[in-house]
CSV table of C-alpha atoms in Angstrom, one decimal:
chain,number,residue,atom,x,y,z
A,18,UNK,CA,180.0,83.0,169.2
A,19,UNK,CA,181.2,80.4,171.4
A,20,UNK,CA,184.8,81.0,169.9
A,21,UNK,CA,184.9,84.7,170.6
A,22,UNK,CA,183.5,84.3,174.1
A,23,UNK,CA,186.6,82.0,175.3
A,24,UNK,CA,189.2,84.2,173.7
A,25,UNK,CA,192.3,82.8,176.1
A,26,UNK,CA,193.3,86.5,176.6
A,27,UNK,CA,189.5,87.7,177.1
A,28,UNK,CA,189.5,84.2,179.5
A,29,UNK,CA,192.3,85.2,181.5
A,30,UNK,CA,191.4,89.2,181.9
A,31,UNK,CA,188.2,88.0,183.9
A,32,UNK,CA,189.9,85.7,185.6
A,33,UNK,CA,192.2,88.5,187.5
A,34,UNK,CA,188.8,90.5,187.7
A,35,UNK,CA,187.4,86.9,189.9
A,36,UNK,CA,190.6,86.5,192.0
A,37,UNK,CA,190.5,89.9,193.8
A,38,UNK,CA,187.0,88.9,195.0
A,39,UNK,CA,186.9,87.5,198.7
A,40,UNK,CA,184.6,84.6,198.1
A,41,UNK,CA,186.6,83.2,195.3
A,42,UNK,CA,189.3,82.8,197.6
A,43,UNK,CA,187.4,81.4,200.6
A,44,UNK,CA,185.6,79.1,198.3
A,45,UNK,CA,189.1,77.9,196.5
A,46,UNK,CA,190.4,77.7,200.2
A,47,UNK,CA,187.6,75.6,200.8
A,48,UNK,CA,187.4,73.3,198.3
A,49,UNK,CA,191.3,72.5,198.6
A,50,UNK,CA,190.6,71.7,202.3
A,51,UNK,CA,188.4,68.8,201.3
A,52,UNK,CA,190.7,68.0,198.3
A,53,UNK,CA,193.4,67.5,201.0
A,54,UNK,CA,191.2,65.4,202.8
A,55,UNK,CA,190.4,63.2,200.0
A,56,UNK,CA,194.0,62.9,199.2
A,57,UNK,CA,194.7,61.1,202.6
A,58,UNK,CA,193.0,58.0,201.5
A,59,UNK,CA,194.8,57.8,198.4
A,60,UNK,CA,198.2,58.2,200.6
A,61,UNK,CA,197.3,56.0,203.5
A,62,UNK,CA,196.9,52.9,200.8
A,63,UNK,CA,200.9,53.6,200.5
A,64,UNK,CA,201.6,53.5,204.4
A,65,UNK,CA,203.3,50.4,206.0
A,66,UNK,CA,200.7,49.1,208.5
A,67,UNK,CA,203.3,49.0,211.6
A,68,UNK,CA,203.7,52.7,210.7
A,69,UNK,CA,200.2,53.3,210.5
A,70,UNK,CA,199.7,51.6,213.9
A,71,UNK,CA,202.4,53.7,216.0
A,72,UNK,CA,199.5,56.9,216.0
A,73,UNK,CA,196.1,56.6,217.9
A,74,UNK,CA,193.6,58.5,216.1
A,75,UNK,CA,192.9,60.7,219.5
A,76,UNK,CA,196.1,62.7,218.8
A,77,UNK,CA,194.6,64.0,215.3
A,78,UNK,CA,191.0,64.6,217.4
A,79,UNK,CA,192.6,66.3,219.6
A,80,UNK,CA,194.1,68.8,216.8
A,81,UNK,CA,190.7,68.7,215.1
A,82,UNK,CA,189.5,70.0,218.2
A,83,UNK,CA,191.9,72.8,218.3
A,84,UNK,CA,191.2,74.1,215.0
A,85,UNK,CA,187.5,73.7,214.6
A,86,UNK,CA,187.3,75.8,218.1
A,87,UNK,CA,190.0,78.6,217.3
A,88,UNK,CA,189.3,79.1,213.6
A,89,UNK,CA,185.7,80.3,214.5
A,90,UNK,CA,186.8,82.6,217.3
A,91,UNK,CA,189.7,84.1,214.8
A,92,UNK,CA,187.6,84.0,212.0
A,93,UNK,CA,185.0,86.5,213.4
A,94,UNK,CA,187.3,88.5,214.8
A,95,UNK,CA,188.7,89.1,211.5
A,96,UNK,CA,185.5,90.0,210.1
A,97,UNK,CA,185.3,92.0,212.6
A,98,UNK,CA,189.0,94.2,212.3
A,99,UNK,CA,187.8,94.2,208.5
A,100,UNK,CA,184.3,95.7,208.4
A,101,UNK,CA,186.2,98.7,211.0
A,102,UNK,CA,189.2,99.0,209.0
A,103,UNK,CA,186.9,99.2,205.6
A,104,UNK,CA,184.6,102.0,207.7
A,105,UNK,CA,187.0,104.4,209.0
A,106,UNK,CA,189.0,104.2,206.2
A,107,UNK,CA,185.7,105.0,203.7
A,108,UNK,CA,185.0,108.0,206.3
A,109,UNK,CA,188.2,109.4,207.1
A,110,UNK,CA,189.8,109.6,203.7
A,111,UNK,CA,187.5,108.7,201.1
A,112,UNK,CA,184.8,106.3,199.9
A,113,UNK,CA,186.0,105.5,197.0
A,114,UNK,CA,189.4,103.5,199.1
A,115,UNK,CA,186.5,101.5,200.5
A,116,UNK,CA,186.8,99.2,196.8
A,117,UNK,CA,190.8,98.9,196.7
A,118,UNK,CA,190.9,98.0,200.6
A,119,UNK,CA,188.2,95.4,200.1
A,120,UNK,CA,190.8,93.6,197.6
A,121,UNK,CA,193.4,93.8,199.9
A,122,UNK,CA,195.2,90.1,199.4
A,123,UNK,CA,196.7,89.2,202.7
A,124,UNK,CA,193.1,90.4,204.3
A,125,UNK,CA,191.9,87.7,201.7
A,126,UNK,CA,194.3,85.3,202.4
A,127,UNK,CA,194.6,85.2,205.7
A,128,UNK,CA,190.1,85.1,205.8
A,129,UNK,CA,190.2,82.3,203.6
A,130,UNK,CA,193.4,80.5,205.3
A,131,UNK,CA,191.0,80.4,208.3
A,132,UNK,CA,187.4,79.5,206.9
A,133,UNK,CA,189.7,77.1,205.0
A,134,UNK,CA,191.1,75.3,208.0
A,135,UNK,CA,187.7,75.6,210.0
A,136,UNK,CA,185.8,73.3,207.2
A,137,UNK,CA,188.8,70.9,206.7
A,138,UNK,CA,188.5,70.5,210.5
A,139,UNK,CA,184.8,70.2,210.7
A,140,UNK,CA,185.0,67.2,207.8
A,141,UNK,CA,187.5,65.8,209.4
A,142,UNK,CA,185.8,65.2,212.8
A,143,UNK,CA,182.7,64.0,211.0
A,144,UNK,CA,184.9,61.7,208.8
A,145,UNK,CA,186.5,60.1,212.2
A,146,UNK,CA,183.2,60.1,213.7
A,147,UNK,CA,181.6,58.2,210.8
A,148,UNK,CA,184.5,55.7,210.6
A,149,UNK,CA,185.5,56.5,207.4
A,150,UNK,CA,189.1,57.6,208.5
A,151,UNK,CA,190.1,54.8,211.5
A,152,UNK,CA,192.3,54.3,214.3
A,153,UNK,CA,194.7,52.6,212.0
A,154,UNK,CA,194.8,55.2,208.9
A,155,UNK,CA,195.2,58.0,211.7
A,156,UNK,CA,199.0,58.9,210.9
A,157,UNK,CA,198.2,60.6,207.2
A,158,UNK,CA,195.5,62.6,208.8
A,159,UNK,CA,197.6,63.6,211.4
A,160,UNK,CA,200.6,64.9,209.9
A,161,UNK,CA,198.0,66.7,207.4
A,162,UNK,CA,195.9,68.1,210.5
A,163,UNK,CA,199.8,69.5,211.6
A,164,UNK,CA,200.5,71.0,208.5
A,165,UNK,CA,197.0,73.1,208.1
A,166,UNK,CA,198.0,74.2,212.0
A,167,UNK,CA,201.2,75.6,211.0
A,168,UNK,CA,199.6,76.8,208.0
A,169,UNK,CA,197.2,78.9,210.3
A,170,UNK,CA,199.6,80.2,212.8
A,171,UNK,CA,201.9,81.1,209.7
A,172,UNK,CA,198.5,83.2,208.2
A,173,UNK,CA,197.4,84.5,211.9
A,174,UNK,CA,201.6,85.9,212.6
A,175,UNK,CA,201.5,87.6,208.6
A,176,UNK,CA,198.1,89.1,209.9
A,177,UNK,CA,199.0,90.3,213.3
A,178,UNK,CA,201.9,92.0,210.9
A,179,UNK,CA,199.6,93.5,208.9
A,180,UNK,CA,197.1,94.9,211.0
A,181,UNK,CA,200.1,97.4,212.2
A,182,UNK,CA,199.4,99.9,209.6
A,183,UNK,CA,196.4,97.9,207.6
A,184,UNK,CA,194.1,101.1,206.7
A,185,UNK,CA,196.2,103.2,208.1
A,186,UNK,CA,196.8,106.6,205.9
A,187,UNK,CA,200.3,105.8,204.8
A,188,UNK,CA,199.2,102.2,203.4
A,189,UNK,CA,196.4,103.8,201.8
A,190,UNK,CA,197.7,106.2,199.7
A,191,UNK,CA,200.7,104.1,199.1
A,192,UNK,CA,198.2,101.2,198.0
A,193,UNK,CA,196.5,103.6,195.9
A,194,UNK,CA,199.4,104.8,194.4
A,195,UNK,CA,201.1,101.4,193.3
A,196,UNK,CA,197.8,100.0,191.7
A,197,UNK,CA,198.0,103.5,189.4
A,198,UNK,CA,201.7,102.5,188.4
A,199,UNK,CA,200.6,99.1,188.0
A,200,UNK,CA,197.4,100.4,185.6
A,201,UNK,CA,199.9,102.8,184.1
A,202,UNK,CA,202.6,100.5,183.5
A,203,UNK,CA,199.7,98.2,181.6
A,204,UNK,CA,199.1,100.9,179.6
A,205,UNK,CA,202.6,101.9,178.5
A,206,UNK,CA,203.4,98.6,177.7
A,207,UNK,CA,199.9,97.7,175.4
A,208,UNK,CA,199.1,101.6,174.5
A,209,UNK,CA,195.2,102.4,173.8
A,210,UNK,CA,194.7,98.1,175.0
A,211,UNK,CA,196.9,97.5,171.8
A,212,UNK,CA,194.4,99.1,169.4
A,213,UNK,CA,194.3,102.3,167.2
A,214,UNK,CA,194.6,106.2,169.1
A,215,UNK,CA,190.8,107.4,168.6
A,216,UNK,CA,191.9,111.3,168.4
A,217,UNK,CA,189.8,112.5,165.4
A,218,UNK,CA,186.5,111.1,166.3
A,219,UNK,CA,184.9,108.7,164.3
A,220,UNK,CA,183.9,108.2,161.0
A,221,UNK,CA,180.5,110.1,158.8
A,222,UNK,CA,179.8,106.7,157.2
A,223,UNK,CA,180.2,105.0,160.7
A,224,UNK,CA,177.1,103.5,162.4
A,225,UNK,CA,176.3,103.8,166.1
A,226,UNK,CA,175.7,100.5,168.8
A,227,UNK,CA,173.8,102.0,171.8
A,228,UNK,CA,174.4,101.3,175.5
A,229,UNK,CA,171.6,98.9,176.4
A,230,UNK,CA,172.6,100.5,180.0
A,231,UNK,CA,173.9,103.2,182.1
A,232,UNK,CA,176.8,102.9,184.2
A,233,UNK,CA,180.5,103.1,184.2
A,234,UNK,CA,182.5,101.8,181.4
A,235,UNK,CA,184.6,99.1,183.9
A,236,UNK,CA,186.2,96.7,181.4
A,237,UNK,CA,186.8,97.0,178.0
A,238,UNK,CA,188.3,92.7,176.5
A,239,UNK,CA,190.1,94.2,173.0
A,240,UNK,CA,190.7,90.8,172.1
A,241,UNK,CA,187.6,89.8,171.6
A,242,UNK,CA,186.2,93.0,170.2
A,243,UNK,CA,189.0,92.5,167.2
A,244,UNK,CA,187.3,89.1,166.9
A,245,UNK,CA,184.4,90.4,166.2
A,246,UNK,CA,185.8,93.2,164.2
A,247,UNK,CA,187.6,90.3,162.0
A,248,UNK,CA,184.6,87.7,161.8
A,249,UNK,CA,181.7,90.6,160.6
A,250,UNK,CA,184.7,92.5,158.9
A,251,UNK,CA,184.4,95.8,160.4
A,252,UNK,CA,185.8,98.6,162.3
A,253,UNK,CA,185.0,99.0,165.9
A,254,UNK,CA,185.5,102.7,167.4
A,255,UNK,CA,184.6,103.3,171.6
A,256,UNK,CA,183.9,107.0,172.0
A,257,UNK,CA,184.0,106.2,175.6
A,258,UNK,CA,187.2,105.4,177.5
A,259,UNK,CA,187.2,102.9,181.2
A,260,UNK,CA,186.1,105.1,183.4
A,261,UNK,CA,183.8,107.5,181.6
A,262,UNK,CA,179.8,107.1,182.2
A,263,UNK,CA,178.0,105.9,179.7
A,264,UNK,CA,173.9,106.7,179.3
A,265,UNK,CA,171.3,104.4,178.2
A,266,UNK,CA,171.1,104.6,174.2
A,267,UNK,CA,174.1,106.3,174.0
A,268,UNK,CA,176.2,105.5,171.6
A,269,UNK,CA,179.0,102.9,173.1
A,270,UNK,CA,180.3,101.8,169.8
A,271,UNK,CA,180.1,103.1,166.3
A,272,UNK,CA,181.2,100.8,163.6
A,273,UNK,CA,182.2,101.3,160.4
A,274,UNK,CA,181.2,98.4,157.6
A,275,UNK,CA,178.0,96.8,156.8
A,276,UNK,CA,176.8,93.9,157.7
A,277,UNK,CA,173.7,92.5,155.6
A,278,UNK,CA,172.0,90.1,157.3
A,279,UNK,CA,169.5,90.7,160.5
A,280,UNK,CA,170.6,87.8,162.8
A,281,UNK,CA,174.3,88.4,161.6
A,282,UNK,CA,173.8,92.0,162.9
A,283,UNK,CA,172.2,91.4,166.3
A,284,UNK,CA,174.7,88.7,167.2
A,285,UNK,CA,177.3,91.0,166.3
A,286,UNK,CA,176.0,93.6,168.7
A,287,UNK,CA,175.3,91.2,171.3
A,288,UNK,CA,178.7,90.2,171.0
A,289,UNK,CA,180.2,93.7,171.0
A,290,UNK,CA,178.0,94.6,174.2
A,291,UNK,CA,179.1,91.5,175.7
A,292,UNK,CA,183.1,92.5,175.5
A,293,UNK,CA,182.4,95.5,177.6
A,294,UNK,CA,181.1,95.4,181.3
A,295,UNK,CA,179.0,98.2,182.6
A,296,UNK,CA,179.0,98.4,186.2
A,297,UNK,CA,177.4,101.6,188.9
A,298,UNK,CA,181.0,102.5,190.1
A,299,UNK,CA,184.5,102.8,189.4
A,300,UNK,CA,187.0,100.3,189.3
A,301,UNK,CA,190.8,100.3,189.5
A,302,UNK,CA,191.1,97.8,187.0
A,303,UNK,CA,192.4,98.9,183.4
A,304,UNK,CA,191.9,102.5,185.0
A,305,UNK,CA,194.8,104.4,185.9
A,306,UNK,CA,192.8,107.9,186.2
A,307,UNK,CA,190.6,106.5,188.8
A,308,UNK,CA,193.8,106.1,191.4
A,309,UNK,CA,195.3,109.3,190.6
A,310,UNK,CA,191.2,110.7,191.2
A,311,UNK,CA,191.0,109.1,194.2
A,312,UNK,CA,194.5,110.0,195.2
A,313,UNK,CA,192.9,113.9,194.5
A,314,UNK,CA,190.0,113.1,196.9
A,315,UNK,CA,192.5,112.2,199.5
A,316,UNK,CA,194.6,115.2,199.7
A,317,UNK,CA,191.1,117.0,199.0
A,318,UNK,CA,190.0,115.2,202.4
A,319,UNK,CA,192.9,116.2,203.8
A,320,UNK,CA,192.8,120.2,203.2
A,321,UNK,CA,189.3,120.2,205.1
A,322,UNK,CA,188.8,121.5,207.8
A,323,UNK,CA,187.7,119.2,210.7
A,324,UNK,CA,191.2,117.0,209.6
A,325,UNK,CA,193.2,120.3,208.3
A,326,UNK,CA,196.3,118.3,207.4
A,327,UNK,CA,198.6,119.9,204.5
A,328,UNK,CA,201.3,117.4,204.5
A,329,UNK,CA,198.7,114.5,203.8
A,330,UNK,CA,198.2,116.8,200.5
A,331,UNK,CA,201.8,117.4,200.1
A,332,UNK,CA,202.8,113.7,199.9
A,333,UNK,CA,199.9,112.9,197.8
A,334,UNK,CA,201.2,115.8,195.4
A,335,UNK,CA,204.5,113.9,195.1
A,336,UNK,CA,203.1,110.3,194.6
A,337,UNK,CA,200.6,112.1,191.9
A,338,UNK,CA,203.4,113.8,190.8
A,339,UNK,CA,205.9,110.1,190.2
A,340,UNK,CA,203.3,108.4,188.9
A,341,UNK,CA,202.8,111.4,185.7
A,342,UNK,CA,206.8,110.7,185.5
A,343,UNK,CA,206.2,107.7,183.8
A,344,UNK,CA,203.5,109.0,181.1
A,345,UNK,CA,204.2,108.9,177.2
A,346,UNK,CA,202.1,109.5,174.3
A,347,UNK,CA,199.9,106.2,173.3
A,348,UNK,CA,200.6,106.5,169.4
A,349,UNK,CA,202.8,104.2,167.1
A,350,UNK,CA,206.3,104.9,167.6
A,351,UNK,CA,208.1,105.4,163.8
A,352,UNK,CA,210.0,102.0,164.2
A,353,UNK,CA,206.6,100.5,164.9
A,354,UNK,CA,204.8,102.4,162.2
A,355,UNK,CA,204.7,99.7,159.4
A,356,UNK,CA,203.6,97.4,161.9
A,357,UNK,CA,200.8,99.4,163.3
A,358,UNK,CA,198.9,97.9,166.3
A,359,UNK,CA,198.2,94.1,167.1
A,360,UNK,CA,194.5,95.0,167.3
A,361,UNK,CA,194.3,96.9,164.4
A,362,UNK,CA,190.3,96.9,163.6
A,363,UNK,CA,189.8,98.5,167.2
A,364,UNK,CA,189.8,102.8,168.1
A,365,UNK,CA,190.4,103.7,172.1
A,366,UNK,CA,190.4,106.9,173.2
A,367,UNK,CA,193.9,107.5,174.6
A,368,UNK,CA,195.1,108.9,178.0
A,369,UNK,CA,195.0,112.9,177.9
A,370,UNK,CA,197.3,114.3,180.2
A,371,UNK,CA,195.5,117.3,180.5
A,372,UNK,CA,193.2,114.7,181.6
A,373,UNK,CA,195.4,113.0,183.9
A,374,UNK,CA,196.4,116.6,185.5
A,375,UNK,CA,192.9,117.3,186.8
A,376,UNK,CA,192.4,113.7,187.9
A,377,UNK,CA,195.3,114.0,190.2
A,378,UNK,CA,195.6,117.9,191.0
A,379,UNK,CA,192.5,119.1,190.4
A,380,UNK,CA,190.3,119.2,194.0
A,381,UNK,CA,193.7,120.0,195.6
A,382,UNK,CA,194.2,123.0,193.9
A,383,UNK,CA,190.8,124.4,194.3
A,384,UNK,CA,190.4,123.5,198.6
A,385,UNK,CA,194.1,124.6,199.4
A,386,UNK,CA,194.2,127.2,197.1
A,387,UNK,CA,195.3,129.5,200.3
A,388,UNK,CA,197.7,127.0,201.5
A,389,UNK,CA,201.0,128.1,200.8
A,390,UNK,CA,203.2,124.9,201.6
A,391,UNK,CA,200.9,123.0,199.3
A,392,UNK,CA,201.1,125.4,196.9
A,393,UNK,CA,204.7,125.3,196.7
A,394,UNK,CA,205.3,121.7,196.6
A,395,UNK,CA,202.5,121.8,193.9
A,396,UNK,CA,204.1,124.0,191.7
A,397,UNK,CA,207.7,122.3,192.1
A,398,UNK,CA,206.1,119.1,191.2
A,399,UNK,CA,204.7,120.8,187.9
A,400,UNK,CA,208.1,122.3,187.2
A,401,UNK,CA,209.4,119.2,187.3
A,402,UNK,CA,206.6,117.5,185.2
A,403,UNK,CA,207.1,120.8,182.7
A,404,UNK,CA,211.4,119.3,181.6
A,405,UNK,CA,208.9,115.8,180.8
A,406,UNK,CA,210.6,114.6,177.1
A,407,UNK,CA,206.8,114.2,175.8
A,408,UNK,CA,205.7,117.4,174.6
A,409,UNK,CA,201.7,116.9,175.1
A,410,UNK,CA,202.7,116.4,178.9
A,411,UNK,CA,204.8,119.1,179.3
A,412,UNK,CA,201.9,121.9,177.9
A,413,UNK,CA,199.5,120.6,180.1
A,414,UNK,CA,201.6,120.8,183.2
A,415,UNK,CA,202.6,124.8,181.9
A,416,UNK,CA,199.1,125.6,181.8
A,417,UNK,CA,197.9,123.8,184.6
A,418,UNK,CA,200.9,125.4,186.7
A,419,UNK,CA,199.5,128.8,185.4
A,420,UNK,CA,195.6,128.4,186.2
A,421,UNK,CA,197.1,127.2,190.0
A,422,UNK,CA,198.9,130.1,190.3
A,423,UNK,CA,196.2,132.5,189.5
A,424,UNK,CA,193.5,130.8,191.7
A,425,UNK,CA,196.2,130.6,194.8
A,426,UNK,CA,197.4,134.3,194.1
A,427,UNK,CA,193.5,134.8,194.3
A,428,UNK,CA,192.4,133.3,197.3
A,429,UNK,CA,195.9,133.9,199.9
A,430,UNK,CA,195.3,136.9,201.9
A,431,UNK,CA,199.1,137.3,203.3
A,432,UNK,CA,200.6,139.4,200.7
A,433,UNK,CA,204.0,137.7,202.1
A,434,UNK,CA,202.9,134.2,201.3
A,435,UNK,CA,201.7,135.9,197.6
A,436,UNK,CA,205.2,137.2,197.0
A,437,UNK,CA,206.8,133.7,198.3
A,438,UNK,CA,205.0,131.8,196.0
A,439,UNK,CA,205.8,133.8,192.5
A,440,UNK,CA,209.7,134.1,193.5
A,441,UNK,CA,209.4,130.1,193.7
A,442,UNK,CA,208.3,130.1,190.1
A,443,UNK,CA,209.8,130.2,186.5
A,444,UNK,CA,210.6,133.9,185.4
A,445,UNK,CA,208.0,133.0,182.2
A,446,UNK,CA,205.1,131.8,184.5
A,447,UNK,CA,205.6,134.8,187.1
A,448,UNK,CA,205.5,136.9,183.2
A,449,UNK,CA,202.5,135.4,182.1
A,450,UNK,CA,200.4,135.8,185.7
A,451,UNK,CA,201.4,139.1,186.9
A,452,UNK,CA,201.1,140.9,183.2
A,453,UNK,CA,197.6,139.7,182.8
């Protein structure tokens, strides 16, 4: 079991989940403060003692002072710039940003550059006023004290930066949008996490694991669910893809193979529930239609009408629209086929881009249904996504285009704006909607 569980790959997947999480920073910031510190004695053994002599220890208090004073005030009112920025931003465009802004890395950075620099100071003082670091070791600590302050001002300049448009609606959305590339890009490059497309469901002699739980499906860790697959000889099939909720005693694996012994069995589903993480919300990680749904609620947000902002809509529309650019089919290509996967005991439900079309379009279409401009650019964005070289891509976009059509030719009263909008279609689609 031990094996399975420190699966390098499984190992380092975690570890990106850990390092977008504020206190891991502030505590690594932290704990390299007071490594730094504990360095100094090690270099001061190597300093000439005339050299060491030419420094009075009251020139690094007085730079101890500095810091331990400052870092307080800034680090408060950093807090404080956050907890608003995280607020309005949760109110005014969506909750669901509230999880992508709290990961944010130079609001991380700059938090833990500061808390970092406020301990190193605090332990320093008490070192000096302890005696452990003397009048005559006080040039080490100095110069060190004077690179942690340029260190700071560095951090405070590269926040004062980013506070210009931190949480501001561009940088949202444009956050949003290229941690779906990013998620999509994953994908691409390791389709279905690297296992088998599940498209035909699963197997009549296959056996189901029920969800001891009932949450979001947040992280799948393929590499150790192959393990398993490989040590109990089986075959491992997730009905559920990341993002989907998941009930309690619902089904979250089937598997196909037996597996004779009781305690064999239970540790096998112990470590099968173990390689999945089952969490009350959504996260971006290893889910691409979570961005594009939040990008949805957005423009959605947007098209209400205390804010009654189409072009907020429109540009989400386009960034929805680049990000579908990149889709392709996650099956074997034929130069792969005698290959087959690298995890080839595993079955992941694919990315549908019927799927992916509602995720990004779908709330738009329905609150600015009446809106011609968005409308327009929505339809020229599914044109566009209709000349995509994957086939499965380009039928969803021609019958998405055509249910958007009939629900805006539906709810827009000017007759003008009707007639506007079909001679900005293709001659088929304006066919298919005004014969029906």
């Amino acid at each position: 079991m031990k094996n399975i569980l420190l699966i390098p790959s499984t190992l380092w997947r975690k570890a990106q989940v850990y390092s977008r999480k504020l206190w891991v920073r502030v505590l690594a910031m932290g704990l390299l403060s007071l490594v730094a510190l504990g360095v100094t004695q090690l270099i001061e053994i190597f300093v000439p003692r005339e050299m060491a002599g030419r420094l009075s220890g009251a020139a690094a208090d007085r730079l101890l002072d500095i810091i331990a004073s400052a870092m307080l005030s800034a680090t408060i009112f950093s807090m404080t710039v956050m907890v608003s920025t995280y607020r309005s931003s949760a109110s005014q465009w969506t909750p669901r940003v509230h999880q992508l802004i709290m990961q944010d890395t130079t609001t991380q950075k700059t938090l833990a550059a500061f808390i970092g620099a406020y301990l190193y100071a605090l332990v320093a003082i008490i070192l000096r006023e302890t005696s452990v670091f003397g009048d005559e070791h006080a040039l080490v600590i100095f110069w060190l004290t004077v690179l942690v302050l340029a260190y700071v001002v560095w951090s405070l300049v590269r926040w004062v930066l980013h506070l210009q448009t931190f949480g501001s609606l561009l940088h949202t959305t444009r956050q949003v949008e290229d941690i779906t590339k990013r998620r999509f890009r994953e994908r691409l490059t390791t389709p279905c996490l690297g296992a088998n497309p599940l498209r035909d469901g699963v197997p009549d002699d296959a056996w189901a694991v029920e969800s001891d739980q009932s949450g979001y499906v947040q992280h799948i860790y393929p590499e150790g669910l192959q393990a398993v697959a490989e040590r109990y000889e089986v075959q491992i099939y997730l009905p559920k893809a990341i993002g989907a909720f998941i009930f309690l005693h619902e089904p979250l694996f089937w598997v196909k193979g037996d597996i004779p012994k009781d305690e064999d069995r239970e540790e096998c589903l112990s470590l099968m529930r173990g390689h999945v993480t089952i969490e009350d919300l959504r996260s971006y990680d290893q889910d691409p239609r979570f961005g594009l749904t939040v990008m949805g609620e957005i423009a959605s947000k947007a098209l209400s009408p205390g804010i009654n902002d189409p072009g907020t809509a429109i540009d989400v529309i386009t960034r929805v629209g680049r990000i579908l650019s990149s889709y392709s089919d996650e099956t074997i290509s034929p130069e792969d086929q005698q290959e087959g996967p690298e995890l080839d005991r595993l079955w992941v439900p694919p990315l549908m881009p019927g799927d992916l079309l509602d995720d990004g379009f779908g709330s738009l279409v329905r609150d600015g249904a009446q809106v011609f401009e968005v409308q327009h650019r929505l339809q020229a964005t599914l044109a566009g996504l209709m000349q995509h070289p994957d086939s499965g891509l380009r039928d969803a976009a021609r019958e998405f285009a055509e249910i958007s059509l009939r629900r805006a030719l539906q709810h827009m009263d000017f007759a003008h704006d009707r007639d506007r909008l079909l001679a900005s279609v293709s001659d088929r689609l304006r066919l298919l909607v005004t014969e029906a």
